[in-house]
CSV table of C-alpha atoms and ligand atoms in Angstrom, one decimal:
chain,number,residue,atom,x,y,z
Q,275,MET,CA,37.7,-43.3,-9.4
Q,276,VAL,CA,38.3,-42.1,-5.6
Q,277,ARG,CA,39.9,-43.8,-2.6
Q,278,CYS,CA,36.7,-44.0,-0.1
Q,279,ILE,CA,36.1,-46.1,3.4
Q,280,ARG,CA,32.8,-47.6,3.6
Q,281,VAL,CA,30.8,-46.4,6.6
Q,282,PRO,CA,27.6,-47.2,8.0
Q,283,LYS,CA,25.6,-44.1,8.0
Q,284,VAL,CA,24.7,-44.1,11.9
Q,285,ASP,CA,28.7,-43.7,12.1
Q,286,GLY,CA,29.4,-41.1,9.1
Q,287,ASN,CA,29.3,-38.1,11.1
Q,288,ALA,CA,31.6,-39.2,13.7
Q,289,VAL,CA,33.7,-40.8,11.3
Q,290,ARG,CA,34.0,-37.5,9.0
Q,291,MET,CA,35.0,-35.7,11.9
Q,292,ARG,CA,37.8,-37.8,13.0
Q,293,LEU,CA,39.1,-37.9,9.3
Q,294,LYS,CA,39.0,-34.2,9.3
Q,295,ASP,CA,40.5,-34.0,12.8
Q,296,GLN,CA,43.7,-36.2,11.2
Q,297,GLY,CA,43.6,-34.2,7.8
Q,298,ALA,CA,42.6,-37.3,6.1
Q,299,LEU,CA,39.2,-35.8,4.7
Q,300,ASP,CA,39.4,-35.6,1.3
Q,301,HIS,CA,37.7,-32.2,0.8
Q,302,ASP,CA,37.6,-32.1,-3.1
Q,303,HIS,CA,34.9,-35.1,-3.3
Q,304,ARG,CA,31.4,-35.1,-2.2
Q,305,ILE,CA,30.4,-38.1,0.3
Q,306,ARG,CA,27.8,-40.4,-1.5
Q,307,SER,CA,25.1,-42.7,-0.2
Q,308,ASP,CA,25.5,-46.2,-0.8
Q,309,GLY,CA,22.3,-48.4,0.8
Q,310,ASN,CA,23.0,-48.2,4.6
Q,311,ASP,CA,26.4,-47.1,4.0
Q,312,LEU,CA,28.4,-43.8,3.2
Q,313,LEU,CA,31.3,-43.4,0.9
Q,314,ILE,CA,33.8,-41.2,2.3
Q,315,PRO,CA,36.7,-39.8,0.3
Q,316,ILE,CA,39.7,-40.2,2.1
Q,317,LEU,CA,43.4,-38.7,1.6
Q,318,ALA,CA,45.1,-41.9,3.4
Q,319,ASP,CA,45.7,-45.6,2.0
Q,320,SER,CA,43.2,-46.4,5.1
Q,321,PHE,CA,41.4,-45.3,7.9
Q,322,GLU,CA,40.8,-47.3,11.4
Q,323,ASP,CA,39.2,-50.6,10.3
Q,324,TYR,CA,36.8,-49.3,7.5
Q,325,ALA,CA,36.7,-51.0,4.4
Q,326,VAL,CA,38.3,-49.6,1.2
Q,327,CYS,CA,37.2,-49.2,-2.0
Q,328,ASP,CA,37.2,-46.9,-5.2
Q,329,ALA,CA,34.1,-45.2,-6.2
Q,330,GLU,CA,33.1,-42.7,-8.6
Q,331,LEU,CA,32.4,-39.4,-6.5
Q,332,GLU,CA,31.6,-36.1,-7.6
Q,333,HIS,CA,34.2,-33.3,-7.8
Q,334,ILE,CA,33.6,-30.4,-5.6
Q,335,ASP,CA,34.6,-27.2,-6.9
Q,336,HIS,CA,35.9,-24.6,-4.2
Q,337,LYS,CA,34.9,-21.1,-5.4
Q,338,ILE,CA,36.7,-18.8,-3.9
Q,339,THR,CA,34.9,-16.4,-1.7
Q,340,ASP,CA,37.2,-14.1,-0.4
Q,341,TYR,CA,37.3,-11.3,-3.0
Q,342,ARG,CA,41.0,-10.1,-1.6
Q,343,LEU,CA,42.4,-13.2,-2.8
Q,344,TYR,CA,41.7,-11.9,-6.3
Q,345,LEU,CA,43.7,-8.8,-5.9
Q,346,PRO,CA,47.4,-7.7,-5.4
Q,347,GLU,CA,49.0,-9.1,-1.9
Q,348,ASP,CA,50.5,-5.6,-1.4
Q,349,VAL,CA,46.8,-3.8,-1.1
Q,350,ARG,CA,44.8,-6.7,0.9
Q,351,ASP,CA,45.5,-4.3,4.2
Q,352,ILE,CA,43.7,-1.7,2.9
Q,353,LEU,CA,40.6,-3.0,1.5
Q,354,PRO,CA,37.4,-2.4,3.1
Q,355,ASN,CA,36.0,-5.6,5.3
Q,356,SER,CA,32.5,-4.5,4.7
Q,357,TYR,CA,30.0,-3.1,2.1
Q,358,ASP,CA,26.3,-2.8,1.4
Q,359,ASN,CA,24.2,-5.2,-0.5
Q,360,ILE,CA,21.1,-3.5,-1.7
Q,361,GLY,CA,19.1,-6.1,-3.8
Q,362,ASP,CA,21.5,-7.0,-6.7
Q,363,VAL,CA,23.8,-3.9,-6.4
Q,364,LEU,CA,26.9,-3.7,-4.2
Q,365,VAL,CA,28.0,-0.5,-2.8
Q,366,VAL,CA,31.5,-0.1,-1.7
Q,367,LYS,CA,33.5,2.8,-0.4
Q,368,LEU,CA,37.4,2.6,-0.7
Q,369,VAL,CA,40.3,4.6,0.7
Q,370,ASP,CA,42.2,6.8,-1.7
Q,371,GLU,CA,45.0,4.7,-2.4
Q,372,LEU,CA,42.5,2.1,-3.8
Q,373,LEU,CA,41.0,4.2,-6.5
Q,374,PRO,CA,43.6,3.6,-9.2
Q,375,LEU,CA,42.6,0.1,-8.6
Q,376,LYS,CA,38.7,0.5,-8.3
Q,377,HIS,CA,37.7,-1.7,-11.3
Q,378,GLU,CA,39.9,-4.7,-10.2
Q,379,VAL,CA,38.3,-4.6,-6.8
Q,380,GLY,CA,34.8,-3.8,-8.3
Q,381,ASP,CA,35.7,-7.2,-10.6
Q,382,ALA,CA,36.9,-9.2,-7.7
Q,383,LEU,CA,33.6,-8.3,-5.8
Q,384,LEU,CA,31.6,-9.2,-8.7
Q,385,ARG,CA,33.2,-12.7,-9.1
Q,386,THR,CA,32.9,-13.6,-5.2
Q,387,SER,CA,29.2,-12.3,-4.4
Q,388,SER,CA,26.9,-14.7,-6.1
Q,389,ASN,CA,23.7,-12.4,-6.2
Q,390,THR,CA,25.6,-9.3,-7.5
Q,391,ARG,CA,24.7,-7.9,-10.8
Q,392,CYS,CA,26.8,-4.7,-10.6
Q,393,VAL,CA,29.0,-2.9,-8.0
Q,394,LEU,CA,29.1,1.0,-7.3
Q,395,LEU,CA,31.8,3.1,-5.9
Q,396,ASP,CA,30.6,5.1,-3.0
Q,397,GLY,CA,31.4,8.5,-3.0
Q,398,GLY,CA,29.5,9.8,-0.1
Q,399,VAL,CA,26.2,11.0,0.8
Q,400,LYS,CA,25.7,14.5,0.1
Q,401,GLY,CA,23.0,17.1,0.7
Q,402,GLU,CA,19.8,17.3,2.2
Q,403,LEU,CA,18.4,14.4,0.3
Q,404,ARG,CA,21.7,12.3,1.7
Q,405,VAL,CA,21.7,10.7,-1.9
Q,406,ARG,CA,25.1,8.8,-2.5
Q,407,ASP,CA,27.6,9.8,-5.0
Q,408,LEU,CA,28.0,6.7,-6.8
Q,409,GLU,CA,29.9,5.3,-9.9
Q,410,LEU,CA,29.6,1.9,-11.4
Q,411,ILE,CA,32.9,0.2,-11.5
Q,412,ALA,CA,32.2,-3.3,-12.5
Q,413,GLY,CA,28.9,-5.1,-13.8
Q,414,VAL,CA,26.1,-3.8,-15.7
Q,415,GLY,CA,23.5,-1.0,-14.3
Q,416,PRO,CA,20.8,0.2,-13.8
Q,417,SER,CA,21.3,1.0,-10.2
Q,418,GLU,CA,17.5,0.6,-9.3
Q,419,THR,CA,17.0,-2.9,-7.7
Q,420,LYS,CA,14.7,-4.9,-5.5
Q,421,HIS,CA,15.8,-5.7,-1.9
Q,422,ARG,CA,14.4,-7.9,0.4
Q,423,GLU,CA,14.4,-7.4,4.5
Q,424,SER,CA,12.5,-8.8,7.1
Q,425,GLY,CA,9.8,-10.2,5.1
Q,426,VAL,CA,8.9,-6.9,2.9
Q,427,VAL,CA,10.5,-6.2,-0.6
Q,428,MET,CA,11.6,-3.1,-1.5
Q,429,MET,CA,12.2,-1.3,-5.1
Q,430,THR,CA,15.0,1.3,-4.4
Q,431,ASP,CA,17.8,3.0,-6.4
Q,432,PRO,CA,20.8,4.0,-4.3
Q,433,ALA,CA,21.9,6.6,-6.8
Q,434,LYS,CA,18.4,8.7,-6.2
Q,435,VAL,CA,17.4,7.8,-2.6
Q,436,TYR,CA,19.1,7.1,0.6
Q,437,TYR,CA,18.3,3.7,1.8
Q,438,ASN,CA,20.5,1.9,4.8
Q,439,PRO,CA,20.3,-1.9,4.7
Q,440,ARG,CA,22.1,-2.0,7.9
Q,441,LEU,CA,19.1,-0.7,9.9
Q,442,ALA,CA,17.0,-3.8,9.4
Q,443,THR,CA,17.7,-5.0,13.3
Q,444,GLU,CA,16.4,-1.5,14.3
Q,445,ARG,CA,13.2,-1.3,12.1
Q,446,GLU,CA,12.6,-4.8,13.6
Q,447,ARG,CA,13.0,-3.4,17.1
Q,448,VAL,CA,10.9,-0.6,16.6
Q,449,ALA,CA,8.1,-2.6,14.9
Q,450,SER,CA,8.1,-5.1,18.1
Q,451,LEU,CA,7.0,-1.9,20.2
Q,452,VAL,CA,3.7,-1.0,17.9
Q,453,LYS,CA,0.8,-1.9,19.5
Q,454,ASP,CA,-2.6,-2.6,17.5
Q,455,GLY,CA,-4.0,0.0,15.9
Q,456,GLU,CA,-1.3,3.1,16.5
Q,457,THR,CA,-1.0,6.3,14.3
Q,458,ILE,CA,2.8,6.4,13.1
Q,459,ILE,CA,4.4,9.4,11.5
Q,460,ASP,CA,7.6,8.5,10.0
Q,461,MET,CA,9.4,11.9,9.4
Q,462,PHE,CA,12.4,11.2,7.1
Q,463,ALA,CA,10.8,7.9,5.5
Q,464,GLY,CA,13.1,7.3,2.7
Q,465,VAL,CA,11.8,4.6,0.5
Q,466,ALA,CA,9.4,3.6,3.7
Q,467,PRO,CA,11.6,0.7,5.1
Q,468,PHE,CA,10.5,1.4,8.7
Q,469,PRO,CA,6.7,1.6,7.8
Q,470,LEU,CA,7.1,-1.7,5.6
Q,471,THR,CA,8.7,-3.2,8.7
Q,472,ILE,CA,6.2,-2.0,10.8
Q,473,CYS,CA,3.1,-3.0,8.8
Q,474,ARG,CA,4.6,-6.6,8.2
Q,475,HIS,CA,5.0,-7.3,11.9
Q,476,ALA,CA,2.4,-5.2,13.6
Q,477,HIS,CA,-0.9,-3.9,13.0
Q,478,PRO,CA,-0.9,-0.3,12.9
Q,479,LYS,CA,-4.1,1.8,12.0
Q,480,VAL,CA,-1.7,4.0,9.8
Q,481,VAL,CA,1.8,4.9,9.0
Q,482,TYR,CA,2.4,8.4,7.3
Q,483,ALA,CA,6.1,8.2,5.5
Q,484,ILE,CA,7.0,11.9,4.9
Q,485,ASP,CA,10.2,12.5,2.6
Q,486,LEU,CA,11.5,15.8,0.9
Q,487,ASN,CA,12.9,13.5,-2.0
Q,488,HIS,CA,10.4,13.0,-4.7
Q,489,ASP,CA,12.1,10.0,-6.0
Q,490,ALA,CA,11.9,8.4,-2.6
Q,491,VAL,CA,8.0,9.2,-2.0
Q,492,GLU,CA,7.5,7.6,-5.3
Q,493,TYR,CA,9.2,4.3,-4.3
Q,494,ALA,CA,7.4,4.5,-1.1
Q,495,LYS,CA,4.1,4.4,-3.1
Q,496,ILE,CA,5.3,1.3,-5.2
Q,497,ASN,CA,6.7,-0.2,-2.1
Q,498,ALA,CA,3.4,0.1,-0.2
Q,499,GLY,CA,1.7,-1.5,-3.1
Q,500,LEU,CA,4.3,-4.4,-3.8
Q,501,ASN,CA,3.8,-5.6,-0.2
Q,502,HIS,CA,-0.5,-5.0,-0.4
Q,503,PHE,CA,-0.4,-2.4,2.5
Q,504,ASP,CA,-2.9,0.1,2.1
Q,505,ASN,CA,-2.6,2.1,5.4
Q,506,ILE,CA,0.9,3.2,4.6
Q,507,VAL,CA,0.3,7.2,3.1
Q,508,PRO,CA,3.5,8.1,1.7
Q,509,LEU,CA,3.8,12.2,1.5
Q,510,GLU,CA,6.2,14.9,-0.1
Q,511,GLY,CA,7.3,17.8,1.7
Q,512,ASP,CA,9.3,19.2,4.5
Q,513,ALA,CA,8.7,17.1,7.3
Q,514,ARG,CA,8.4,20.1,9.6
Q,515,GLU,CA,5.4,21.5,7.3
Q,516,VAL,CA,3.6,18.0,6.6
Q,517,ILE,CA,3.5,17.2,9.9
Q,518,LYS,CA,1.3,20.2,11.0
Q,519,ASP,CA,-1.5,18.6,9.3
Q,520,LEU,CA,-1.6,15.4,10.7
Q,521,PRO,CA,-3.3,13.7,13.4
Q,522,ASP,CA,-1.5,13.1,16.7
Q,523,ALA,CA,0.5,10.0,16.8
Q,524,ASP,CA,1.4,7.2,19.2
Q,525,ARG,CA,5.0,7.1,17.6
Q,526,VAL,CA,7.1,9.2,15.6
Q,527,ILE,CA,10.2,7.9,13.9
Q,528,MET,CA,13.2,10.2,13.2
Q,529,ASN,CA,16.1,8.8,11.2
Q,530,LEU,CA,18.2,11.7,10.2
Q,531,PRO,CA,21.0,11.2,12.3
Q,532,GLN,CA,22.8,14.4,11.5
Q,533,ILE,CA,20.0,16.9,12.4
Q,534,ALA,CA,17.2,15.0,13.9
Q,535,GLN,CA,17.1,17.5,17.1
Q,536,ASP,CA,16.5,20.5,14.8
Q,537,PHE,CA,12.9,18.6,14.1
Q,538,LEU,CA,12.5,17.4,17.6
Q,539,PRO,CA,9.8,20.0,18.7
Q,540,ASP,CA,7.8,19.6,16.0
Q,541,ALA,CA,7.9,15.7,16.2
Q,542,LEU,CA,7.1,16.1,20.4
Q,543,SER,CA,4.1,18.4,19.4
Q,544,LYS,CA,2.7,15.9,17.6
Q,545,THR,CA,3.3,13.0,20.0
Q,546,LYS,CA,0.2,11.9,22.1
Q,547,VAL,CA,1.1,11.8,26.0
Q,548,GLY,CA,2.4,8.6,26.4
Q,549,GLY,CA,3.8,8.4,22.9
Q,550,THR,CA,7.4,7.8,21.8
Q,551,VAL,CA,9.6,9.4,19.4
Q,552,HIS,CA,12.6,7.4,18.1
Q,553,MET,CA,15.4,9.9,17.5
Q,554,HIS,CA,18.8,8.9,16.0
Q,555,LYS,CA,21.6,10.9,16.4
Q,556,ILE,CA,25.5,11.1,15.3
Q,557,LEU,CA,27.3,11.3,19.0
Q,558,GLU,CA,30.6,11.0,20.3
Q,559,ARG,CA,30.4,8.8,23.4
Q,560,ALA,CA,32.1,11.5,25.5
Q,561,GLU,CA,28.9,14.2,24.9
Q,562,ILE,CA,25.9,11.7,25.1
Q,563,GLU,CA,24.9,12.7,28.7
Q,564,LYS,CA,25.4,16.4,27.7
Q,565,PHE,CA,23.4,16.1,24.8
Q,566,CYS,CA,20.5,14.4,26.3
Q,567,LYS,CA,20.1,16.6,29.1
Q,568,GLY,CA,20.3,19.6,27.1
Q,569,LEU,CA,17.6,18.2,24.9
Q,570,ILE,CA,15.1,16.9,27.7
Q,571,ASP,CA,15.7,20.7,29.7
Q,572,ASP,CA,15.2,22.4,26.3
Q,573,MET,CA,12.0,20.4,25.6
Q,574,GLY,CA,10.8,21.2,28.9
Q,575,LYS,CA,11.0,24.9,28.5
Q,576,ARG,CA,8.9,24.8,25.5
Q,577,GLY,CA,6.1,22.4,27.7
Q,578,LEU,CA,7.0,19.4,25.8
Q,579,HIS,CA,8.1,17.2,28.5
Q,580,CYS,CA,9.9,14.0,27.7
Q,581,GLU,CA,11.9,11.3,29.3
Q,582,ILE,CA,14.6,8.9,27.8
Q,583,SER,CA,13.1,5.4,27.8
Q,584,GLU,CA,15.9,3.7,25.7
Q,585,LEU,CA,19.3,5.3,24.5
Q,586,LYS,CA,21.7,2.8,22.8
Q,587,GLU,CA,24.5,2.7,20.3
Q,588,LEU,CA,23.3,1.2,16.9
Q,589,LYS,CA,26.4,-0.4,15.8
Q,590,THR,CA,25.6,-1.5,12.7
Q,591,TYR,CA,24.6,1.9,11.4
Q,592,SER,CA,27.8,3.0,10.0
Q,593,PRO,CA,31.3,2.0,10.0
Q,594,SER,CA,32.7,5.8,10.0
Q,595,ALA,CA,30.2,7.1,12.9
Q,596,SER,CA,28.9,6.5,15.8
Q,597,VAL,CA,24.9,6.9,15.6
Q,598,TYR,CA,22.9,6.4,18.9
Q,599,VAL,CA,18.9,5.7,19.1
Q,600,ILE,CA,17.3,7.9,21.4
Q,601,ASP,CA,13.9,7.0,22.6
Q,602,LEU,CA,11.8,9.8,24.3
Q,603,LYS,CA,8.7,8.8,26.0
Q,604,ARG,CA,6.1,12.1,25.9
Q,605,ARG,CA,5.0,13.1,29.4
F,291,SAM,C1,18.7,9.0,6.7
F,291,SAM,S1,17.8,9.1,5.3
F,291,SAM,C2,16.5,8.0,6.2
F,291,SAM,C3,15.8,7.2,5.0
F,291,SAM,C4,15.0,6.0,5.8
F,291,SAM,N1,14.6,6.3,7.1
F,291,SAM,C5,15.8,4.5,5.9
F,291,SAM,O1,15.8,3.9,6.9
F,291,SAM,O2,16.2,4.2,4.8
F,291,SAM,C6,17.0,11.0,5.5
F,291,SAM,C7,15.8,11.0,4.5
F,291,SAM,O3,15.4,12.3,5.5
F,291,SAM,C8,14.8,13.0,4.1
F,291,SAM,N2,14.8,14.3,4.6
F,291,SAM,C9,15.8,15.3,4.7
F,291,SAM,N3,15.5,16.4,5.0
F,291,SAM,C10,14.2,16.4,5.3
F,291,SAM,C11,12.8,17.0,5.8
F,291,SAM,N4,13.3,18.4,5.9
F,291,SAM,N5,12.1,17.1,5.4
F,291,SAM,C12,11.6,15.2,4.9
F,291,SAM,N6,12.2,14.6,4.7
F,291,SAM,C13,13.7,14.9,4.6
F,291,SAM,C14,16.0,12.6,3.0
F,291,SAM,O4,15.4,12.9,1.7
F,291,SAM,C15,16.4,11.2,3.2
F,291,SAM,O5,15.6,10.0,2.5
């Protein structure tokens, strides 16, 4: 039996707030409805003029949600504040000092993340295909998973293909700019998150999804089917070559932030006058102005005149690098 006060439902919220403010609310038991009244558990003998009674109330099991609390106090300062949830797979980076404790960190993350099946240690993105070096540190494989984002469902495998869940807002922004009937080329599409988000929220004629990574293209095909989009065309190969055979586009997406500018002449050559290229680029704040001016001048010399229509930092893209989105309008 739990000590409660009987409070008319209309007063319930206000009374609960006052109890909370005074530290008299019993957080370990669930408030119960009884006719027109609420039975609110209290820690004091009484509260204001409300009738006191004893009642059976459900016990609330407070789950620890902060994974740090399962780990030794002396390492809590160096534990990561963020990690990536991709479907039921959690991908985390650890500083070197934490590597001897990697399994304990994995177990703590697994205990506190309700939808997580396994935790993978991120050893960094490697090579041309930008694939992560991953190690299972808790839970059970495989690393292949089904991820939901912005109304689309995607199969992906972080051990085989690059996929960045931190770009969801950017994908929605690009989708919001798409006009009916557009032809779109995603030069570095991965498992096709940009094409899928665009097709979910807009009505393009066709979206070509190019990638060099065979596994990514296979997932792009699966994902187009899973979401019932027959206007996504996955294409395997080097974007510079594949793009040559495609029709001119209203929009080209270039999500390869290390070296996207190397492909810009190919992208702009395929962009209709008035069309837009969305380029992502890793840049230091101090070099942005010089980089952009150099880019516009260089393209101008090639007869690929363009202007910047949007320039902003993608704050969520990566915790370790500053990545900018540069939207270029073809003139
Ligand atoms: C940063 S990832 C972007 C993935 C995807 N856009 C996303 O949001 O998850 C870059 C992708 O470009 C692909 N890639 C790298 N060089 C390429 C090239 N020359 N042609 C086509 N794709 C390439 C990689 O395989 C990788 O999937």
